[in-house]
Amino acid sequence: MIFKIEDVTVYFPYDNIYPEQYEYMVELKRALDAKGHCLLEMPTGTGKTIALLSLITSYRLSRPDSPIKLVYCTRTVHEMEKTLGELKLLHDYQVRHLGAQAKILAIGLSSRKNLCVNTKVLAAENRDSVDAACRKRTASWVRALSTENPNVELCDYFENYEKAADNALLPPGVYTLEDLRAFGKNRGWCPYFLARHMVQFANVIVYSYQYLLDPKVAGIISKELQKESVVVFDEAHNIDNVCIEALSVSVRRVTLEGANRNLNKIRQEIDRFKATDAGRLRAEYNRLVEGLALRGDLSGSDQWLANPALPHDILKEAVPGNIRRAEHFVHVLRRLLQYLGVRLDTENVEKESPVSFVSSLNSQAGIEQKTLKFCYDRLQSLMLTLEITDTDEFLPIQTVCDFATLVGTYARGFSIIIEPYDERMPHIPDPILQLSCHDASLAIKPVFDRFQSVVITSGTLSPIDLYPRLLSFTPVVSRSFKMSMTRDCICPMVLTRGSDQLPVSTKFDMRSDPGVVRNYGKLLVEMVSIVPDGVVCFFVSYSYMDGIIATWNETGILKEIMQQKLVFIETQDVVETTLALDNYRRACDCGRGAVFFSVARGKVAEGIDFDRHYGRLVVMYGVPFQYTLSKILRARLEYLHDTFQIKEGDFLTFDALRQAAQCVGRVIRSKADYGMMIFADKRYSRHDKRSKLPGWILSHLRDAHLNLSTDMAIHIAREFLRKMAQPYDKAGTMGRKTLLTQEDLEKMAETGVQDMAY
Amino acid sequence: MAGGQVEKRVKYKSSVKDPGTPGFLRIREGMLLFVPNDPKSDSKLKVLTQNIKSQKNTKEGSNKPPWLNLTNKLGKSHIFEFENYPDMHACRDFITNALAKCEEEPNKSAVSTSAEQLSIKELELRFKLLRENRHLQRLHKQFVESKVLTEDEFWATRKKLLGKDSIRKSKQQVGLKSMMVSGIKPSTDGRTNRVTFNLTPEIIFQIFAEKPAVRQAFINYVPSKMTEKDFWTKYFRAEYLYSTKNTAVAAAEAAEDEELAVFLKPDEILARETRQKIRRVDPTLDMEADQGDDYTHLMDHGIQRDGTMDVVEPQNDQFRRSLLQDLNRHAAVVLEGRSIADVESEDTRIVAEALTRVKQVSKADGETTKDANLERLERMSRLAGMEDLQAPQNFPLAPLSIKDPRDYFESQQGNVLNVPRGAKGLKRNVHEAYGLLKESILEIRATGLSDPLIRPEVSFEVFSSLTRTISTAKNIIGKNPRESFLDRLPKSTKDEVLHHWTSIQELLKHFWSSYPITTTYLHTKVGKLKDAMSNTYSKLEAMKESVQSDLRHQVSLLVRPMQQALDAAFQHYEADLQRRTAKSGGERPNGYI
């Protein structure tokens, strides 16, 4: 359908639209007009993505003189594929109605591992070795060498791409990773470098958060994005965590050992160069004296990770004199490693601010703050000079240099925590020195500063006023949308008691109680026998899930479950989990039905949808609190309390409930879909916990469903499923329109009624 | 007849003239034995029941002694003279029963003299069907054994069942039990530490399917290196080591015993398969692609220990395998089903080899088929859309196969009851639906069968009007709409009603298909059927009388359509009979003129 929002003609690829989608677009347009940032919460299952995409692309079409670029950030690669899939649909529609002028170039960007088509490179096990294998074939000095020595192996795809030079362009269209690979293979061009090259021409770029938030990556990939871009963070409920992760580094024993080995190797290389090509080292020294850390004309294939510190914090100064000479730098690093080694040898947990850490480093190892700050740059320069291509081998020393740079750059918002072992496993010594960032606003600040509009959106952003504080920005629009329901297609329940009327909870003192474990099991046994197709269960942690499944296996509960449905489980092995998910979907497709056991905060909870028959019921076992004794978490809570006056308890509850909401929120995809959600813990019945759930769940949580036992829940589930199986009127009844047609929208535009009856 | 054996004092005569040898006649189910009193006499006789062709006996009240004359297939007859009539009747009844049983059982050689020569395979199939379907068996017993229908007539109407079975076999994959293999509990004798595992072919199959390494090891080791028994002993020893979770012991034992180590090591074939499969996985759930896409996984970058991530004891131990992995693997195998349905061998080695072959083929498929990839992408784009914002997509129709009509209609009733009143187009009355059905039958008559047999719209109409009629009837009857009236009847009565209904259907089917009567064969058949039907009719009456008064009304409601159907048949029979007699009478000048 085609309709107007004020002066923008919106092309929307469906015949109908939900009222909240319409409103979402209206708000989004306001933010774009104001060239400001916005925060929008809209329940899952209301077509957020497509509303967003179609408004922004239509907005672009309506302003042909100042075309905006859309940078769409997703959490995961599979969400990226999903988004591109929807964009394809939209693009087809727009091209059908507008012809060639609607054509855009949209690409998904991922790492070499996902884009490479060179079979020899792909044979490498993980991403780092793919990167290294690629660099071994594409680095400028390797290619220079090959002109003399024909035995040096190069990558044909990269060579062809280089040969095509500026002619290597992608024709307009929407490219998923698969499409990029296919195109690259077809043309014989390297898809990875092609995609990276096309970033500056593309109208829509879809990639992972880190490509914009993590300075190490953003410094290379997203350097050249223009200000007139709209940046969207989808599923952004965890964005604060991503931000602080991007600036945190830790050092372990193995890191130090590896770094030492790296230094030895570097040392050997230096000696070798001294003997054979001393001029090169001298040239580097001269460059550093002139204040240039890196050669300006670095070819794309030579770049590795960028500076871990944020762009505006990087000093544009010359590298300090004491580390300009390669040997001196190696010495400094050796001293640093030694100092870190000593610090790791601690019996107690130590917490320190970066300032005091730097000063003790200065007094004990004689390394100044400024020297620390330049560690990254100096190492990069040295590695380029020494023509080191196996970047994966040199990760430990890079980690240490990143650490040094960060600790030298930031005085506030960070703390250093040294732990001799993990709290939860005191018997295993595993000392770790962590530089952890507490301030989420640091990493995202450059993004807010750089781009004209940043949209943060998710299904769960409650409480919505917390995010601007955490990320310290002022949105021009901040709204939470309700969901207009055609029928009550979600059914949240709070289960507080088992069938024997004893309370159930994953509270620390109760979670291993056999009665609770049994009651949890019985709940599932009963549910799998009445719920069709897919059932998903979330547990509070892997270890808890592991334990409970083992117990269920021993007591025969698992066997009872298996009589009804197949059982698939998320494990820590991502490959296995992916296959399990694939099988789970197939079991649901073929009607066999299955149960999926998963973990809140796990990879599955973060990005996999259990919509339609893939999830008719979600059971959330327990409240997914963080491990509150963690030192880092403590430090972070302290920081939040001091800086933003956010109470510890409030933040913990907020965090736990957003995770729980995230888990259960994945059951519906549209209003034609339906699903049940069971919160199986007595703590959910308390108001202070429950009220942190997003409004769209709360509005369906009836008072009668707040304190249920297993048998009552079964009864409610039966009734609900029966009701949902009935045919219904999609457009909504009795004046409450939940599905708008073209005419409805036109009528609305005439009367100016913006607020449709919910 | 208790004990399945009858013993009577008789005289055996090899011919009518023979004075007879006194002795005992012992009849068992399978055979007939005559033991003379005089052990030296050579007239000892043994006749297999299945060799008996027919039996004749003298009538009580005639002045002949109670004789029973058995004729075997070779035409030779054996005559037994009993002491009294009751004895003879007892024996005769017993033999009749035994003969009937013979007919039912697969040794049809006795009956195969009838019309067509049946292949053993077909007989087996029939037999299998009877065994699997209790109702069918009961019908068969009721009509074939009581000679209302012959064996061939009975099966003639079920040709489809016989034919389809072979097709079904090839089409539908055989499933696996969802029980875990690790769920096999050994049996202990209680005194010693010995445990015994009972391995069935199914379990072995499952182990092979779930653990390709074990399968490969079996092919490699058995029987060249060890016996099958040793192999499994070793296997369960390894399983036991797993279950103790003592990785140190496992490692130690594996170091000593290289064959045992095979079971304990991570499965390499599996790992290879996994790598293969991960490439074909749906990109919208490919979490593996994430690994390393964000750079947080870079060694020691990001936050390590803030309590969000879980701590797990280091898993690098190669002798550790988790229950979770086993569960996933098991469910995947169950989902795949029994991929080698055609190999029904007891030989473990053949099974193992067949499985390996199947895997190789599927692997080859996976590498070559671009279609699967295309289909995957297509599906993805279809799923990208939101279903209720666009016009409904027309999915291809799948033929509906209703196994149990009762189940179907009962499950549908809720739907019909709750159809919104105003829903237009859906409401049609029974007559319209009937009209549609009739029309399509006429069409079939005119043009022959087509594919699909009946247009989907027509069948939908008919089904929905049927469900509606049924449920309105039920609404009047039951207070609780979900409870069917039948369920309220006592179980015996309910069974009886259902059985009567099926038998009446069977009878009517044969009855109506016999018209028009063209041969004497059909004539006698119809006569027999009519008798059986009137028999049933009276049984229905009797049942109506016997039920409790509060249920009587409902039962009579249930019975009425059956009786009506029977009445119609009777009427037709009478009318036809009259017409025929009139016709045959018509040849003679009517009356006396």
GROMACS .gro file of C-alpha atoms in nm, chain B residues 187 243 407 469 524:
model
    5
  945SER     CA    1   1.912  -5.641   3.446
 1001SER     CA    2   2.818  -4.282   3.326
 1165ASP     CA    3  -1.176  -3.884   1.603
 1227THR     CA    4  -2.508  -3.195   1.168
 1282THR     CA    5  -2.786  -6.723  -0.272
   0.00000   0.00000   0.00000
